[in-house]
PDB file of C-alpha atoms in Angstrom:
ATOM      1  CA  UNK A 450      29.777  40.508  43.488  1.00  0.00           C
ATOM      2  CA  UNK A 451      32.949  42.174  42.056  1.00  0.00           C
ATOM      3  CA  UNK A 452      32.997  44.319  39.320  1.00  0.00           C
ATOM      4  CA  UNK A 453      35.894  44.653  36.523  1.00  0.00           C
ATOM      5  CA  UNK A 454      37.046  47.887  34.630  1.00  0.00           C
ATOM      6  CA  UNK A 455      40.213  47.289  31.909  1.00  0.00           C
ATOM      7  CA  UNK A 456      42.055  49.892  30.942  1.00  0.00           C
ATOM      8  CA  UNK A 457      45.286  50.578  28.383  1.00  0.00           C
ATOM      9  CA  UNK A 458      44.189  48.937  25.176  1.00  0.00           C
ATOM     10  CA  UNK A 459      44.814  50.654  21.519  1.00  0.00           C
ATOM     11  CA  UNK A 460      46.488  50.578  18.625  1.00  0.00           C
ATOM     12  CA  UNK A 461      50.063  50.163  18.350  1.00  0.00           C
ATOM     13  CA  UNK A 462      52.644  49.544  15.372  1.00  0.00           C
ATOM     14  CA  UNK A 463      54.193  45.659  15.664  1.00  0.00           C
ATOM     15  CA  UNK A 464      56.953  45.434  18.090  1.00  0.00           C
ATOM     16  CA  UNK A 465      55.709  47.886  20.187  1.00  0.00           C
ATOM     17  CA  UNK A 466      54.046  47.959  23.712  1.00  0.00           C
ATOM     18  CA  UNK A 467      51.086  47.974  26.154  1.00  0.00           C
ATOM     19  CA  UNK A 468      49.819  47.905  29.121  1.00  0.00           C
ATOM     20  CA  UNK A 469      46.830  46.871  29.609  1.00  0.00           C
ATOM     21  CA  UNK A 470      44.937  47.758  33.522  1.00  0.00           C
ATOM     22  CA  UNK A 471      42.103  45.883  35.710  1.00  0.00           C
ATOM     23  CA  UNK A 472      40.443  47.301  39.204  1.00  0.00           C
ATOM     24  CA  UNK A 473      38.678  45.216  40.661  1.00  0.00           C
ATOM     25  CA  UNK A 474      36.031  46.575  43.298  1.00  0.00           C
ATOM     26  CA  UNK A 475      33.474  44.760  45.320  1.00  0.00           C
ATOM     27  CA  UNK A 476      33.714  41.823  47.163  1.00  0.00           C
ATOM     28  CA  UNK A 477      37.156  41.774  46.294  1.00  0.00           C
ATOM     29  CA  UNK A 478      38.700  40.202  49.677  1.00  0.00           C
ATOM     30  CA  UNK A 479      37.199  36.942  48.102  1.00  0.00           C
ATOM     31  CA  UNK A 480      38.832  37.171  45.159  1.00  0.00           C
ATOM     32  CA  UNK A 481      41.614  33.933  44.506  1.00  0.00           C
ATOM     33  CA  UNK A 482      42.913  34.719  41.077  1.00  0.00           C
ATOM     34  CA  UNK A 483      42.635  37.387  38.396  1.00  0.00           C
ATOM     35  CA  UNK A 484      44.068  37.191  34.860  1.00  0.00           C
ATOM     36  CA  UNK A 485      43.982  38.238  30.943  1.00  0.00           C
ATOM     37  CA  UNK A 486      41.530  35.842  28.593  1.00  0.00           C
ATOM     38  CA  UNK A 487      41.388  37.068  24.707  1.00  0.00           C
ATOM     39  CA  UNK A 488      38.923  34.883  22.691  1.00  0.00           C
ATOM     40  CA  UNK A 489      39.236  31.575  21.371  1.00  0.00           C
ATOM     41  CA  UNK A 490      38.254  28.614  19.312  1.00  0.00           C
ATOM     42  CA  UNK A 491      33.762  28.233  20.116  1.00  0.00           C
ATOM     43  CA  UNK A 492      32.804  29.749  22.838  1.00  0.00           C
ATOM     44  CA  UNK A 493      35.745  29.077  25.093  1.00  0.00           C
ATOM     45  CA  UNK A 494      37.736  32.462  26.225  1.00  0.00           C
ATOM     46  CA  UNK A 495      41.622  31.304  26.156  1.00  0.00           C
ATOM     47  CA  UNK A 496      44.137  32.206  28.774  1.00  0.00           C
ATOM     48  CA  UNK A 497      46.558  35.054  27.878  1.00  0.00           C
ATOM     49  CA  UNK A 498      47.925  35.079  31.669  1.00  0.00           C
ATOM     50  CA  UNK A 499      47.074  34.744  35.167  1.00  0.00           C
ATOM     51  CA  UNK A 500      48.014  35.770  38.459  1.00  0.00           C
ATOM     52  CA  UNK A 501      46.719  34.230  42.300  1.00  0.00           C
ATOM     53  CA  UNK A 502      47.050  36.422  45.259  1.00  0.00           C
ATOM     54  CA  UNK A 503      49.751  34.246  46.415  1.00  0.00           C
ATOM     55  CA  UNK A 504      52.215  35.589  43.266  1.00  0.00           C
ATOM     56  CA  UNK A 505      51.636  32.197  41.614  1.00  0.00           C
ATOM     57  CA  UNK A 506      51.760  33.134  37.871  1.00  0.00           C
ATOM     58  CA  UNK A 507      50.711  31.575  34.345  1.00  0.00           C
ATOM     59  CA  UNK A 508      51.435  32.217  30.976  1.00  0.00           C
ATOM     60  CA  UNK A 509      49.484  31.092  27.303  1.00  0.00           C
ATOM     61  CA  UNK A 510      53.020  29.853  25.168  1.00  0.00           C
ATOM     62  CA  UNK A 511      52.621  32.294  22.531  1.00  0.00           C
ATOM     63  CA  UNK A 512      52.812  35.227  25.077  1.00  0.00           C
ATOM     64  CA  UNK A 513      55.807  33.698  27.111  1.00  0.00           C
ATOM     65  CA  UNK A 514      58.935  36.193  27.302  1.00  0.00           C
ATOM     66  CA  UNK A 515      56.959  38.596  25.804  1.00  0.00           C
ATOM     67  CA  UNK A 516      54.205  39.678  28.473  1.00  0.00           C
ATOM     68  CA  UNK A 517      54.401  40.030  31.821  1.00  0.00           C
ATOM     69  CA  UNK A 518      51.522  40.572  34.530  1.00  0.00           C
ATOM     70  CA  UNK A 519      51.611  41.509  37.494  1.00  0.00           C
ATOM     71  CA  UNK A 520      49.860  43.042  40.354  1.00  0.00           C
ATOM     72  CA  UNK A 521      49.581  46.509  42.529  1.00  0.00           C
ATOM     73  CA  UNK A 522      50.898  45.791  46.124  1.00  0.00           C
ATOM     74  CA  UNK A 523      48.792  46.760  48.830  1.00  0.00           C
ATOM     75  CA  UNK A 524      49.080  46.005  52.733  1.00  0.00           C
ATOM     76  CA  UNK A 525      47.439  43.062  52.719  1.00  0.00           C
ATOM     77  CA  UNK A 526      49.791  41.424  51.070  1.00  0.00           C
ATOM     78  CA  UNK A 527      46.743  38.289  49.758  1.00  0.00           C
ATOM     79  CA  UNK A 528      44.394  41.548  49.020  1.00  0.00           C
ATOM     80  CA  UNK A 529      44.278  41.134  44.501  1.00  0.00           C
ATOM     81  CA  UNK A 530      42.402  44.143  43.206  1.00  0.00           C
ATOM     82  CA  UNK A 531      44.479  45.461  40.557  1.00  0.00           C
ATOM     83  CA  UNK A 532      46.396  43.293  38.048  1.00  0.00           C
ATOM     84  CA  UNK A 533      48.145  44.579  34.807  1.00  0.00           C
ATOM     85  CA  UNK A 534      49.809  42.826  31.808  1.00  0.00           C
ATOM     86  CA  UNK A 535      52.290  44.516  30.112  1.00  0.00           C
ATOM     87  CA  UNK A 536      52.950  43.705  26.388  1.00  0.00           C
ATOM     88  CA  UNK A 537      56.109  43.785  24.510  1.00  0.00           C
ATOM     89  CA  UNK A 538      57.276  43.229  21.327  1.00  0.00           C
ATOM     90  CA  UNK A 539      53.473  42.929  20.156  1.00  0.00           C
ATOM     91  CA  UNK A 540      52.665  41.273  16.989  1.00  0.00           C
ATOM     92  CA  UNK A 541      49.618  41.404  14.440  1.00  0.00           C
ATOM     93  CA  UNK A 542      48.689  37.803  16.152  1.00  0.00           C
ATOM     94  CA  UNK A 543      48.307  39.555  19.509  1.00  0.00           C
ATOM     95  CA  UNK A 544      45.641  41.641  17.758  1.00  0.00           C
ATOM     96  CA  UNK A 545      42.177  40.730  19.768  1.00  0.00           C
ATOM     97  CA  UNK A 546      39.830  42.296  22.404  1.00  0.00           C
ATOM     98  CA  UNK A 547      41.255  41.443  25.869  1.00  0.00           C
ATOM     99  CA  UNK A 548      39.256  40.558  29.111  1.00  0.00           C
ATOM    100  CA  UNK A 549      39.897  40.559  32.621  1.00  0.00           C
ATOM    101  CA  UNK A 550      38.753  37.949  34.947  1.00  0.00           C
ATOM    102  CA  UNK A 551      38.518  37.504  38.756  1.00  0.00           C
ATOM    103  CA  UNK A 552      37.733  33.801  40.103  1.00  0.00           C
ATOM    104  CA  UNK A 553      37.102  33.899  44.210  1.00  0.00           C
ATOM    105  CA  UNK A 554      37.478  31.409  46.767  1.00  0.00           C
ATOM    106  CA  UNK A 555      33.977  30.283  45.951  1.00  0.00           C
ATOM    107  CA  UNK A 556      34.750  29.742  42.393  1.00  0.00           C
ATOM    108  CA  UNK A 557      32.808  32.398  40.881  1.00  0.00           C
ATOM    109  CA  UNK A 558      34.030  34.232  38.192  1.00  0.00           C
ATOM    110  CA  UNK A 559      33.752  37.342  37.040  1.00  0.00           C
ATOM    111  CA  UNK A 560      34.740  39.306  33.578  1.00  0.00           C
ATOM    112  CA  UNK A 561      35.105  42.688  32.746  1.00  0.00           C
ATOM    113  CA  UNK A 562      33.668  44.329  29.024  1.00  0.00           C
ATOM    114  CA  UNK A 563      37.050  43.925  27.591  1.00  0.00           C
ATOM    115  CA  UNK A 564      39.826  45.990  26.199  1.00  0.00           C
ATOM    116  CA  UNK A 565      41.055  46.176  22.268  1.00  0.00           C
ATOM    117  CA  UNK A 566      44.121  45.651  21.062  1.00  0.00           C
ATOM    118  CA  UNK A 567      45.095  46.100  17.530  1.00  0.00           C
ATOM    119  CA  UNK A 568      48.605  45.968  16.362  1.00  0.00           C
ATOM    120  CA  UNK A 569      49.299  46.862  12.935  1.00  0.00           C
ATOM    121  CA  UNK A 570      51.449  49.275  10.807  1.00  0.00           C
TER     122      UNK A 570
END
């Protein structure tokens, strides 16, 4: 099992930033991947971005040169337990509640309560 707490959410005038937070604790030496989802179209959670534990990264187009996650370094180096996505030049679009995810080698995944973000003047 691996539990997920967010963090860093808010309110924040367009063009601004944040920076949003996600510790991962449990079972975490299985985890593979952890990322940002925000919710989409049905019942499907889109990608905002990702992250493996081998530095292999992925962004959603709309959040490309604008956000950038990344991960807390620890000594082993393969070790992903906390991940944050910082958020520039944020727009009313970008306005949504934000989850964190974990997927582990087994393919389980794993989502935390989610963080708001509201960006409006």
């Amino acid at each position: 099992q691996v539990q997920l707490v967010e963090s860093g959410g808010g309110l924040v005038q367009p063009g601004g930033s944040l920076r949003l937070s996600c510790v991962a604790s449990g079972s975490t030496s299985n985890i593979y991947t952890m990322g940002w989802y925000r919710p989409g179209p049905g019942n499907q959670r889109e990608l905002v971005a990702t992250i493996t534990s081998t530095n292999m990264t992925a962004y959603a187009d709309s959040v490309k040169g604008r956000f950038l996650i990344s991960r807390e370094n620890t000594k082993n180096a393969l070790l992903l337990q906390t991940v944050y996505l910082q958020m520039n030049n944020l727009q009313p679009e970008d306005t949504d509640v934000y989850y964190c995810s974990a997927r582990t080698i087994s393919w389980s995944d794993y989502w935390g309560q989610g963080t708001q973000v509201t960006v409006s003047s």
